[in-house]
């Protein structure tokens, strides 16, 4: 994990590789689940896209 302006930055591919090694699930399944998690976090307001207002 790298740090940029004191905000942690994740390497998505590295994360998928690690999950695949630990769980033996296939890459497509892991990627889909992580993408759905991100969408859910956006919908609940936990994640805000750069340039978006928190109240949108």
CSV table of N, CA, C and O in Angstrom, one decimal:
chain,number,residue,atom,x,y,z
A,1,UNK,N,0.9,-1.2,0.0
A,1,UNK,CA,0.0,0.0,0.0
A,1,UNK,C,0.9,1.2,0.0
A,1,UNK,O,1.8,1.4,0.8
A,2,UNK,N,0.7,2.1,-0.9
A,2,UNK,CA,1.4,3.4,-1.0
A,2,UNK,C,0.6,4.5,-0.3
A,2,UNK,O,-0.6,4.4,-0.1
A,3,UNK,N,1.3,5.5,0.0
A,3,UNK,CA,0.6,6.7,0.6
A,3,UNK,C,0.8,7.9,-0.2
A,3,UNK,O,1.9,8.2,-0.7
A,4,UNK,N,-0.3,8.6,-0.5
A,4,UNK,CA,-0.2,9.8,-1.3
A,4,UNK,C,-1.0,10.9,-0.5
A,4,UNK,O,-2.2,10.7,-0.3
A,5,UNK,N,-0.3,11.9,-0.1
A,5,UNK,CA,-1.0,13.0,0.6
A,5,UNK,C,-1.7,12.5,1.9
A,5,UNK,O,-2.8,12.8,2.2
A,6,UNK,N,-1.0,11.5,2.6
A,6,UNK,CA,-1.5,11.0,3.8
A,6,UNK,C,-2.8,10.1,3.6
A,6,UNK,O,-3.5,9.8,4.6
A,7,UNK,N,-3.2,9.8,2.4
A,7,UNK,CA,-4.3,9.0,2.1
A,7,UNK,C,-3.8,7.6,1.6
A,7,UNK,O,-3.1,7.6,0.7
A,8,UNK,N,-4.2,6.5,2.3
A,8,UNK,CA,-3.7,5.2,1.8
A,8,UNK,C,-4.2,4.9,0.4
A,8,UNK,O,-5.4,5.2,0.1
A,9,UNK,N,-3.4,4.4,-0.4
A,9,UNK,CA,-3.7,4.0,-1.8
A,9,UNK,C,-3.5,2.5,-2.0
A,9,UNK,O,-2.4,2.0,-1.7
A,10,UNK,N,-4.6,1.8,-2.4
A,10,UNK,CA,-4.5,0.4,-2.5
A,10,UNK,C,-4.1,0.0,-4.0
A,10,UNK,O,-4.6,0.6,-4.9
A,11,UNK,N,-3.4,-1.0,-4.1
A,11,UNK,CA,-3.1,-1.6,-5.4
A,11,UNK,C,-4.1,-2.7,-5.6
A,11,UNK,O,-4.1,-3.8,-5.0
A,12,UNK,N,-5.1,-2.4,-6.5
A,12,UNK,CA,-6.2,-3.4,-6.7
A,12,UNK,C,-5.8,-4.7,-7.1
A,12,UNK,O,-6.2,-5.8,-6.6
A,13,UNK,N,-4.8,-4.8,-8.1
A,13,UNK,CA,-4.3,-6.1,-8.6
A,13,UNK,C,-3.6,-6.9,-7.5
A,13,UNK,O,-3.8,-8.1,-7.3
A,14,UNK,N,-2.9,-6.2,-6.7
A,14,UNK,CA,-2.2,-6.8,-5.5
A,14,UNK,C,-3.2,-7.4,-4.5
A,14,UNK,O,-3.0,-8.5,-4.0
A,15,UNK,N,-4.2,-6.6,-4.3
A,15,UNK,CA,-5.3,-7.1,-3.4
A,15,UNK,C,-6.0,-8.3,-3.9
A,15,UNK,O,-6.2,-9.3,-3.2
A,16,UNK,N,-6.3,-8.3,-5.2
A,16,UNK,CA,-7.0,-9.5,-5.8
A,16,UNK,C,-6.0,-10.7,-5.8
A,16,UNK,O,-6.5,-11.8,-5.5
A,17,UNK,N,-4.8,-10.5,-6.1
A,17,UNK,CA,-3.8,-11.6,-6.0
A,17,UNK,C,-3.8,-12.2,-4.6
A,17,UNK,O,-3.8,-13.4,-4.5
A,18,UNK,N,-3.7,-11.4,-3.6
A,18,UNK,CA,-3.6,-11.9,-2.2
A,18,UNK,C,-4.9,-12.6,-1.9
A,18,UNK,O,-4.8,-13.7,-1.3
A,19,UNK,N,-6.1,-12.1,-2.2
A,19,UNK,CA,-7.3,-12.8,-1.9
A,19,UNK,C,-7.4,-14.1,-2.6
A,19,UNK,O,-7.8,-15.1,-2.0
A,20,UNK,N,-7.0,-14.1,-3.9
A,20,UNK,CA,-7.0,-15.4,-4.6
A,20,UNK,C,-6.1,-16.4,-4.0
A,20,UNK,O,-6.5,-17.6,-3.8
A,21,UNK,N,-4.9,-16.0,-3.5
A,21,UNK,CA,-4.0,-17.0,-2.9
A,21,UNK,C,-4.6,-17.5,-1.6
A,21,UNK,O,-4.4,-18.7,-1.2
A,22,UNK,N,-5.2,-16.6,-0.8
A,22,UNK,CA,-5.7,-17.0,0.5
A,22,UNK,C,-7.0,-17.8,0.4
A,22,UNK,O,-7.3,-18.6,1.3
A,23,UNK,N,-7.8,-17.5,-0.6
A,23,UNK,CA,-9.2,-18.2,-0.6
A,23,UNK,C,-9.4,-19.2,-1.7
A,23,UNK,O,-10.3,-20.0,-1.7
A,24,UNK,N,-8.5,-19.2,-2.8
A,24,UNK,CA,-8.6,-20.1,-3.9
A,24,UNK,C,-9.8,-19.7,-4.8
A,24,UNK,O,-10.2,-20.5,-5.7
A,25,UNK,N,-10.5,-18.6,-4.6
A,25,UNK,CA,-11.6,-18.2,-5.5
A,25,UNK,C,-11.0,-17.7,-6.8
A,25,UNK,O,-9.8,-17.2,-6.8
A,26,UNK,N,-11.7,-17.7,-7.9
A,26,UNK,CA,-11.2,-17.2,-9.2
A,26,UNK,C,-11.2,-15.7,-9.2
A,26,UNK,O,-12.0,-15.0,-8.5
A,27,UNK,N,-10.3,-15.1,-10.0
A,27,UNK,CA,-10.1,-13.7,-10.1
A,27,UNK,C,-11.4,-13.0,-10.5
A,27,UNK,O,-11.7,-11.9,-10.0
A,28,UNK,N,-12.2,-13.5,-11.4
A,28,UNK,CA,-13.4,-12.8,-11.9
A,28,UNK,C,-14.4,-12.7,-10.7
A,28,UNK,O,-15.0,-11.6,-10.6
A,29,UNK,N,-14.5,-13.7,-9.9
A,29,UNK,CA,-15.4,-13.7,-8.8
A,29,UNK,C,-15.0,-12.6,-7.8
A,29,UNK,O,-15.7,-11.8,-7.3
A,30,UNK,N,-13.7,-12.6,-7.5
A,30,UNK,CA,-13.1,-11.7,-6.5
A,30,UNK,C,-13.3,-10.3,-7.0
A,30,UNK,O,-13.7,-9.4,-6.2
A,31,UNK,N,-13.0,-10.0,-8.2
A,31,UNK,CA,-13.1,-8.6,-8.8
A,31,UNK,C,-14.5,-8.2,-8.8
A,31,UNK,O,-14.8,-7.0,-8.4
A,32,UNK,N,-15.5,-9.0,-9.1
A,32,UNK,CA,-16.9,-8.7,-9.1
A,32,UNK,C,-17.4,-8.3,-7.7
A,32,UNK,O,-18.0,-7.3,-7.5
A,33,UNK,N,-17.0,-9.1,-6.7
A,33,UNK,CA,-17.4,-8.8,-5.4
A,33,UNK,C,-16.8,-7.5,-4.9
A,33,UNK,O,-17.5,-6.7,-4.2
A,34,UNK,N,-15.5,-7.3,-5.2
A,34,UNK,CA,-14.9,-6.0,-4.7
A,34,UNK,C,-15.5,-4.8,-5.4
A,34,UNK,O,-15.8,-3.8,-4.8
A,35,UNK,N,-15.9,-4.9,-6.7
A,35,UNK,CA,-16.6,-3.9,-7.4
A,35,UNK,C,-17.9,-3.6,-6.8
A,35,UNK,O,-18.4,-2.4,-6.7
A,36,UNK,N,-18.7,-4.7,-6.5
A,36,UNK,CA,-20.0,-4.5,-5.9
A,36,UNK,C,-19.9,-3.8,-4.5
A,36,UNK,O,-20.7,-3.0,-4.1
A,37,UNK,N,-18.8,-4.2,-3.7
A,37,UNK,CA,-18.6,-3.6,-2.4
A,37,UNK,C,-18.4,-2.1,-2.6
A,37,UNK,O,-18.9,-1.3,-1.8
A,38,UNK,N,-17.6,-1.7,-3.6
A,38,UNK,CA,-17.3,-0.3,-3.8
A,38,UNK,C,-18.6,0.4,-4.2
A,38,UNK,O,-18.9,1.5,-3.7
A,39,UNK,N,-19.4,-0.2,-5.0
A,39,UNK,CA,-20.7,0.5,-5.4
A,39,UNK,C,-21.6,0.7,-4.2
A,39,UNK,O,-22.2,1.7,-4.0
A,40,UNK,N,-21.6,-0.4,-3.3
A,40,UNK,CA,-22.5,-0.3,-2.1
A,40,UNK,C,-22.0,0.9,-1.2
A,40,UNK,O,-22.7,1.7,-0.7
A,41,UNK,N,-20.6,1.0,-1.1
A,41,UNK,CA,-20.0,2.0,-0.2
A,41,UNK,C,-20.4,3.4,-0.8
A,41,UNK,O,-20.6,4.3,-0.1
A,42,UNK,N,-20.4,3.5,-2.1
A,42,UNK,CA,-20.7,4.8,-2.8
A,42,UNK,C,-22.2,5.1,-2.5
A,42,UNK,O,-22.5,6.3,-2.1
A,43,UNK,N,-23.1,4.1,-2.6
A,43,UNK,CA,-24.5,4.4,-2.4
A,43,UNK,C,-24.8,4.7,-1.0
A,43,UNK,O,-25.8,5.5,-0.7
A,44,UNK,N,-24.1,4.2,0.0
A,44,UNK,CA,-24.3,4.5,1.4
A,44,UNK,C,-23.6,5.8,1.8
A,44,UNK,O,-23.8,6.2,3.0
A,45,UNK,N,-22.8,6.4,0.9
A,45,UNK,CA,-22.1,7.6,1.3
A,45,UNK,C,-20.8,7.5,2.0
A,45,UNK,O,-20.2,8.4,2.4
A,46,UNK,N,-20.4,6.2,2.2
A,46,UNK,CA,-19.1,6.0,2.8
A,46,UNK,C,-17.9,6.4,1.9
A,46,UNK,O,-16.9,7.0,2.3
A,47,UNK,N,-18.1,6.2,0.6
A,47,UNK,CA,-17.1,6.5,-0.4
A,47,UNK,C,-17.7,7.7,-1.2
A,47,UNK,O,-18.8,7.6,-1.7
A,48,UNK,N,-16.9,8.7,-1.4
A,48,UNK,CA,-17.3,9.8,-2.2
A,48,UNK,C,-16.3,10.0,-3.3
A,48,UNK,O,-15.1,10.0,-3.1
A,49,UNK,N,-16.7,10.0,-4.6
A,49,UNK,CA,-15.9,10.2,-5.7
A,49,UNK,C,-15.2,11.5,-5.7
A,49,UNK,O,-15.8,12.5,-5.2
A,50,UNK,N,-14.0,11.6,-6.2
A,50,UNK,CA,-13.3,12.9,-6.2
A,50,UNK,C,-14.1,13.9,-7.1
A,50,UNK,O,-14.6,13.5,-8.1
A,51,UNK,N,-14.3,15.0,-6.5
A,51,UNK,CA,-15.0,16.1,-7.2
A,51,UNK,C,-16.5,16.1,-6.9
A,51,UNK,O,-17.2,17.0,-7.3
A,52,UNK,N,-17.0,15.1,-6.2
A,52,UNK,CA,-18.4,15.1,-5.8
A,52,UNK,C,-18.6,15.7,-4.4
A,52,UNK,O,-17.7,15.7,-3.6
A,53,UNK,N,-19.8,16.3,-4.2
A,53,UNK,CA,-20.1,16.9,-2.9
A,53,UNK,C,-20.6,15.8,-2.0
A,53,UNK,O,-21.3,14.9,-2.5
A,54,UNK,N,-20.3,15.8,-0.7
A,54,UNK,CA,-20.8,14.7,0.2
A,54,UNK,C,-22.4,14.7,0.2
A,54,UNK,O,-22.9,13.7,0.6
A,55,UNK,N,-23.0,15.7,-0.2
A,55,UNK,CA,-24.5,15.8,-0.1
A,55,UNK,C,-25.2,15.4,-1.4
A,55,UNK,O,-26.4,15.5,-1.5
A,56,UNK,N,-24.4,15.0,-2.4
A,56,UNK,CA,-25.1,14.6,-3.7
A,56,UNK,C,-25.7,13.2,-3.6
A,56,UNK,O,-25.3,12.4,-2.9
